[in-house]
Backbone as a ProteinNet text record, in pm:
[ID]
protein_1_A
[PRIMARY]
MRGNFHQGFVGLLQGWSTLHLWDQLPLQGCRCAQEVLLEFKRDIVRVARRGDLSPGEVATEFDISVESVGRWVRQADLDDGATGGQTSSRLNELIQLRLDKRRLDLENGILHRAAAYFAAGSLPK
[TERTIARY]
9999.8	9955.4	9802.7	9746.7	9611.9	9518.3	9569	9504.5	9489.9	9603.8	9582.8	9480.6	9509.6	9358.6	9229.3	9213.9	9097.7	9072.5	9141.1	9102.7	9089	9160.2	9122.6	9015.9	8962.1	8837.9	8717.6	8739.1	8647.5	8638.9	8724.9	8747	8681.7	8700.7	8623.3	8492.1	8436.8	8297.6	8257.2	8348.2	8246.2	8269.7	8373.3	8356	8260.2	8211.6	8097.3	7975.2	7961.9	7842.9	7816.5	7942.6	7882.7	7871.7	7874.2	7824.4	7668.2	7612.4	7460	7417.8	7463.9	7422.3	7355.9	7292.3	7221.1	7127.5	7039.4	6941.4	6971.5	7096.2	7154.4	7229	7257.5	7369.8	7281.6	7303.2	7216.9	7290.5	7185.9	7230.8	7182.8	7196.7	7134.9	7251	7200.3	7251.8	7291.1	7278	7298.9	7150.9	7072.3	6946.6	6959.6	7025.7	7037.3	7071.3	7177.7	7208.6	7101.7	7020.1	6875.4	6802.2	6762.1	6632.4	6707.5	6832.2	6884.4	6859	6886.1	6905.8	6732.9	6657.6	6522.6	6473.8	6501.9	6453	6507.4	6614.4	6699.6	6581.2	6557.9	6467.3	6365	6288.8	6152.3	6170.9	6253.4	6281.4	6292.5	6377.8	6407.2	6280	6203	6053.3	5944.4	5977.5	5899.4	5917	6035.3	6070.4	6059.2	6100.6	6062.6	5914.8	5829.9	5691.6	5631.5	5692.6	5615	5610.8	5720.7	5720.1	5781.7	5825.3	5900.4	6032.5	6097.5	6229.7	6229	6300.3	6335.8	6394.2	6385.5	6456.8	6613.3	6637.4	6791.1	6817	6722.7	6783.1	6756.8	6670.8	6659.7	6805.6	6854.2	6962.5	7091.7	7110.4	7205.8	7192.7	7070.8	7065.3	7120.9	7080.1	7116.7	7249.3	7307.6	7428.9	7419.5	7303.7	7286.6	7256.8	7266.4	7226.4	7107	7061.1	6918.5	6849.4	6921.2	6852.4	6829.3	6881.6	6844.6	6705.2	6687.3	6552.7	6461	6483.4	6345.5	6332.7	6427.3	6407.8	6339	6374.1	6316.9	6174.1	6171.6	5997.7	5929.5	5978.4	5883.1	5873.3	5957.5	5948.6	5825.7	5848.2	5743.2	5622.7	5566.7	5475.6	5423.6	5482.4	5465	5450.9	5495.3	5485.4	5330.1	5283.4	5154.7	5068.3	5088.8	4990	4937.6	5007.8	4977.5	4979.2	5062.3	5105.9	5111.1	5106.8	5113.5	5256	5280.2	5396.7	5470.5	5556.1	5612.2	5682	5610.4	5653.3	5776.7	5827	5964.8	5955.1	5883.5	5869.5	5868.7	5803.3	5790.1	5960.1	6010.9	6124.8	6239.3	6199	6338.2	6281	6166.3	6140.6	6227.4	6223.9	6256.7	6389.7	6461.3	6592.8	6666.4	6583.5	6662.2	6630.9	6492.6	6497.7	6597.4	6652.6	6753.7	6902.2	6915.8	7017.7	7059.1	6893.2	6893.6	6940.6	6866.3	6882.1	7036.2	7098.3	7237.6	7312.1	7272	7344.1	7324.6	7210.2	7169.8	7209.8	7249.4	7313.8	7464.6	7530	7667	7671.4	7578.8	7608	7558.3	7480.1	7433.9	7565.3	7614.3	7750.6	7863.8	7891.3	7964	7949.8	7827.7	7767.6	7783.9	7755.1	7784.5	7946.1	8007.1	8161.9	8214	8159.4	8197.5	8157.8	8027.3	7999.1	8085.1	8104.6	8175	8325.4	8378.3	8497.9	8491.5	8399.6	8397.9	8317.5	8261.9	8227	8364.3	8443.9	8562.4	8649	8643	8758.8	8718.9	8608.2	8539.1	8496.3	8553	8550.3	8655.8	8613.1	8710.9	8846.3	8946.2	9058.5	9092.2
864.7	978.3	1010.1	928.7	920.4	866.9	775.6	746.8	856	940.4	1045.2	1157.5	1177.9	1274.2	1198.7	1085	1031.5	1052.1	1017.7	1010.2	1151.2	1236.2	1376.6	1458.9	1410.5	1413.5	1377.8	1258.2	1168.4	1255	1271	1353.6	1470.6	1580.6	1690.9	1666.7	1597.7	1536.5	1491.5	1406	1408.5	1513.5	1601.2	1742	1826.3	1816.1	1888.9	1883.4	1724.3	1670.2	1746.5	1768.9	1828.2	1972	2027.6	2192.1	2204.6	2123.2	2099.6	2195.9	2155.4	2219	2108.5	1988	1889.9	1962.3	2044.1	2082.7	2153.5	2198	2291.9	2210.1	2105.6	1983.2	1910.2	1971.7	1846.7	1707	1621.2	1447.9	1404.9	1449.2	1418.3	1278.7	1184.1	1045.4	985.1	1033.3	957.7	912.7	862.7	795.6	744.2	680.8	621.3	689	783.3	895.8	955.9	1043.4	1137.7	1046.6	913.9	855.5	816.8	794.4	777.9	905.9	1031.8	1147.7	1182.8	1141.6	1195.7	1080.1	971.6	925.3	933.6	1002.1	1055	1163.5	1254.7	1379.3	1366.8	1241	1209.8	1150.3	1063.1	1008	1138.2	1206.4	1362	1401.6	1443.8	1520.1	1452.1	1305.7	1205.3	1229.1	1206	1255.9	1365.2	1454.1	1598.2	1630.3	1577	1610.8	1517.5	1416.4	1354.3	1414.2	1505.6	1596	1532.6	1441	1407.6	1456.7	1517.7	1575.5	1706.1	1794.3	1933	1956.6	2028.4	2052.5	2019	2089.6	2069.7	1928.8	1884.8	1744.5	1635.5	1673.4	1574.3	1592.2	1738.4	1765.3	1677.4	1696.2	1620.7	1468.7	1427.2	1260.8	1218.2	1348.1	1268.3	1345.1	1424.1	1490.9	1587.6	1651	1782.8	1910.6	2020.9	2145	2176.1	2241	2275.2	2328.9	2421.1	2485.2	2393	2278.5	2189.4	2091.4	2081	2012.7	2119.6	2250.6	2348	2363.8	2378.3	2386.6	2261.9	2152.3	2031.7	2014	2059.1	2052.2	2125.3	2263.9	2362.8	2331.3	2273.1	2202.4	2100.8	2030.1	1913.6	1956.7	2082.8	2133.3	2181.3	2259.5	2282.6	2190.4	2090.7	2004.6	1900	1928.3	1819.4	1918.3	2044.7	2142.9	2176.5	2197.4	2262.5	2419.5	2418.2	2566	2615.2	2751.7	2817.9	2802.8	2810.2	2823.1	2731.5	2737.1	2644.3	2534.7	2427.4	2280.8	2253.5	2124.2	2098.8	2085	1991.6	1960.3	2080	2191.5	2356.7	2391.2	2393.5	2442.6	2392.1	2236.8	2157.4	2198.3	2215.8	2250.7	2366.5	2480.7	2632.7	2604.5	2529.9	2515	2458.3	2346.8	2279.7	2387.1	2472.4	2566	2699.2	2694	2829	2750.2	2650.6	2546.9	2548.2	2535.9	2528.6	2648.1	2771.4	2877.6	2935	2910.7	2955.7	2872.9	2719.5	2679.5	2714.5	2757.2	2796.9	2938.2	3031.1	3149.9	3126.5	3038.3	2984.4	2960.3	2841.8	2802.8	2922.2	3013.8	3106.1	3214.6	3244.2	3298.7	3260.3	3116.1	3078.9	3049.9	3075.2	3078.9	3216.1	3303.7	3445.5	3466.5	3425.5	3477.3	3356.4	3283.4	3170.7	3243.2	3289.8	3380.6	3506.4	3563.1	3678.4	3638.5	3534.7	3481.9	3464	3368.4	3335.3	3435.9	3510	3649.6	3720.1	3748.2	3846.5	3790.2	3624.1	3562.4	3558.6	3583.5	3569.3	3718.7	3848.3	3955.3	3994.8	4057.4	4064.1	4154.2	4126.9	4206.2	4288.8
4073.4	4091.4	4064.9	3964.3	3925.3	4055.7	4114.9	4256.6	4350.1	4384.9	4450.7	4423	4286.9	4237.5	4296.3	4246.1	4252.1	4414.2	4517.8	4634.2	4715.3	4646	4682.9	4645.3	4509.8	4457.6	4539.5	4605.5	4677.7	4793.7	4844.1	4995.6	4974.2	4864.4	4823.8	4829.7	4768.6	4764.2	4878.2	4994.1	5094	5218.4	5199.4	5269.3	5235.8	5123.7	5072	5122.8	5176.4	5237.7	5365.5	5423.4	5569.9	5582.7	5454.8	5444.6	5468.7	5450.2	5467	5343.6	5215.6	5096.4	5022.9	5066.5	5010.7	4906.8	4964	4885.7	4784.2	4724.2	4632.6	4544.1	4590.3	4510.2	4374.8	4278.3	4158.4	4184.7	4188.9	4224	4077.8	3991.8	3845	3832.3	3766.9	3754.7	3869.3	4005.7	4125	4191.5	4116.5	4192.5	4329.7	4358.7	4465.6	4579.9	4541.4	4661.2	4675.1	4561.2	4600.3	4679.1	4644.8	4722.5	4867.1	4914.7	5036.4	5111	5040.6	5103.6	5126.9	5047.4	5082.9	5185.7	5181.5	5306.1	5422.9	5446.9	5527.7	5569.2	5500.3	5534.3	5605.8	5528	5549.5	5706.7	5743.8	5875.3	5967.5	5925.6	6060.2	6039.3	5960	5971	6060.7	6020.7	6115.4	6249.8	6271.7	6410.6	6477.4	6406.3	6462.7	6479.6	6380.2	6384.2	6508.4	6563.6	6670.2	6798.5	6823.9	6925.9	7049.3	7042.3	7170.6	7174.7	7077.4	7079.1	7046.4	7084	7035.9	6921.9	6847.9	6693.8	6733.8	6839.1	6855.7	6883.9	6951.4	7025.1	6895	6806.2	6674.6	6586.2	6589.2	6519.2	6593.1	6707.9	6760.1	6747.1	6766.4	6753.3	6592.6	6522.2	6357.4	6350.5	6385.8	6366.8	6252.8	6251.5	6145	6208.3	6143.3	6228.4	6242	6364.3	6361.9	6266.7	6175.5	6070.9	5961.2	5948.2	5848	5902.4	6006.3	6059.6	6036.5	6059.3	6061.9	5936.3	5842.9	5722.7	5626.8	5667.6	5629	5663	5793	5856.8	5769.9	5757.7	5670.4	5556.8	5488.5	5334.8	5318.6	5406.2	5426.3	5460.6	5536.4	5582.2	5431.4	5332.3	5227.9	5092.1	5114.1	5015.1	5075.4	5203.1	5210.7	5233.3	5201.8	5197.4	5320.6	5411.3	5549.4	5545	5463.7	5459.5	5315.2	5301.8	5166.8	5114.9	5001.9	4913.4	4825.3	4790	4651.2	4702.3	4647.3	4670.3	4650.3	4682.7	4632.2	4501.8	4410.5	4277.6	4212.4	4254.5	4191	4211.6	4301.9	4340.7	4252	4231.5	4168.8	4023.4	3962.2	3840.3	3822.9	3900.4	3863.5	3878.5	3961.4	3958.8	3823.4	3779	3637.4	3515.4	3526.3	3429.2	3426.6	3553.8	3574.7	3510.5	3537.5	3486.3	3349.9	3292	3131.1	3076.3	3145.8	3089.1	3049.6	3181.7	3211.5	3087.6	3053.6	2966.1	2840.3	2823.5	2655.5	2644.1	2762.6	2759.1	2715.2	2771.4	2756.5	2606.4	2565.6	2424.8	2329.9	2346.5	2247.6	2234.5	2338.6	2342.3	2251.1	2293.1	2191.6	2066.5	2016.9	1870.4	1834.6	1907.5	1855.9	1832.1	1937.5	1900.6	1778.7	1770.4	1652.2	1513.5	1494.1	1371.1	1374.8	1463.4	1416.3	1375.2	1409.2	1408.5	1258.4	1197.2	1075.1	975.4	1015.9	961.7	912	1026.3	998	881.8	909.1	793.1	649.7	616.6	515.3	447.5	505.6	435.4	302.5	237.7	112.8	151.7	91.4	80.3	-24.9
[MASK]
+++++++++++++++++++++++++++++++++++++++++++++++++++++++++++++++++++++++++++++++++++++++++++++++++++++++++++++++++++++++++++++

């Protein structure tokens, strides 16, 4: 039974990778996967910038969506300073701050409920 759950969970994660949500997935603790993904993106941007192939041909060659190719090239342009906007490091920092805020809000709510619970139990009868 345990093996089936593990296989199903791994299958779910593998299925997630095909949804082109790589930029939104937190890959904390997976330095290897994150480095491979960044290198994959750099390779695609390098091929797309060469100009030998159209974005559609690059997408077909690497079996990804045309939108991903365009998004990665635009983000690489931002990171290289070719165009104005937020760099990847700035966006990653913003995402991390939003995640931290969400976690702190949840912890704060738990503390408020616990304080109310204990305060109600200490009332004189």
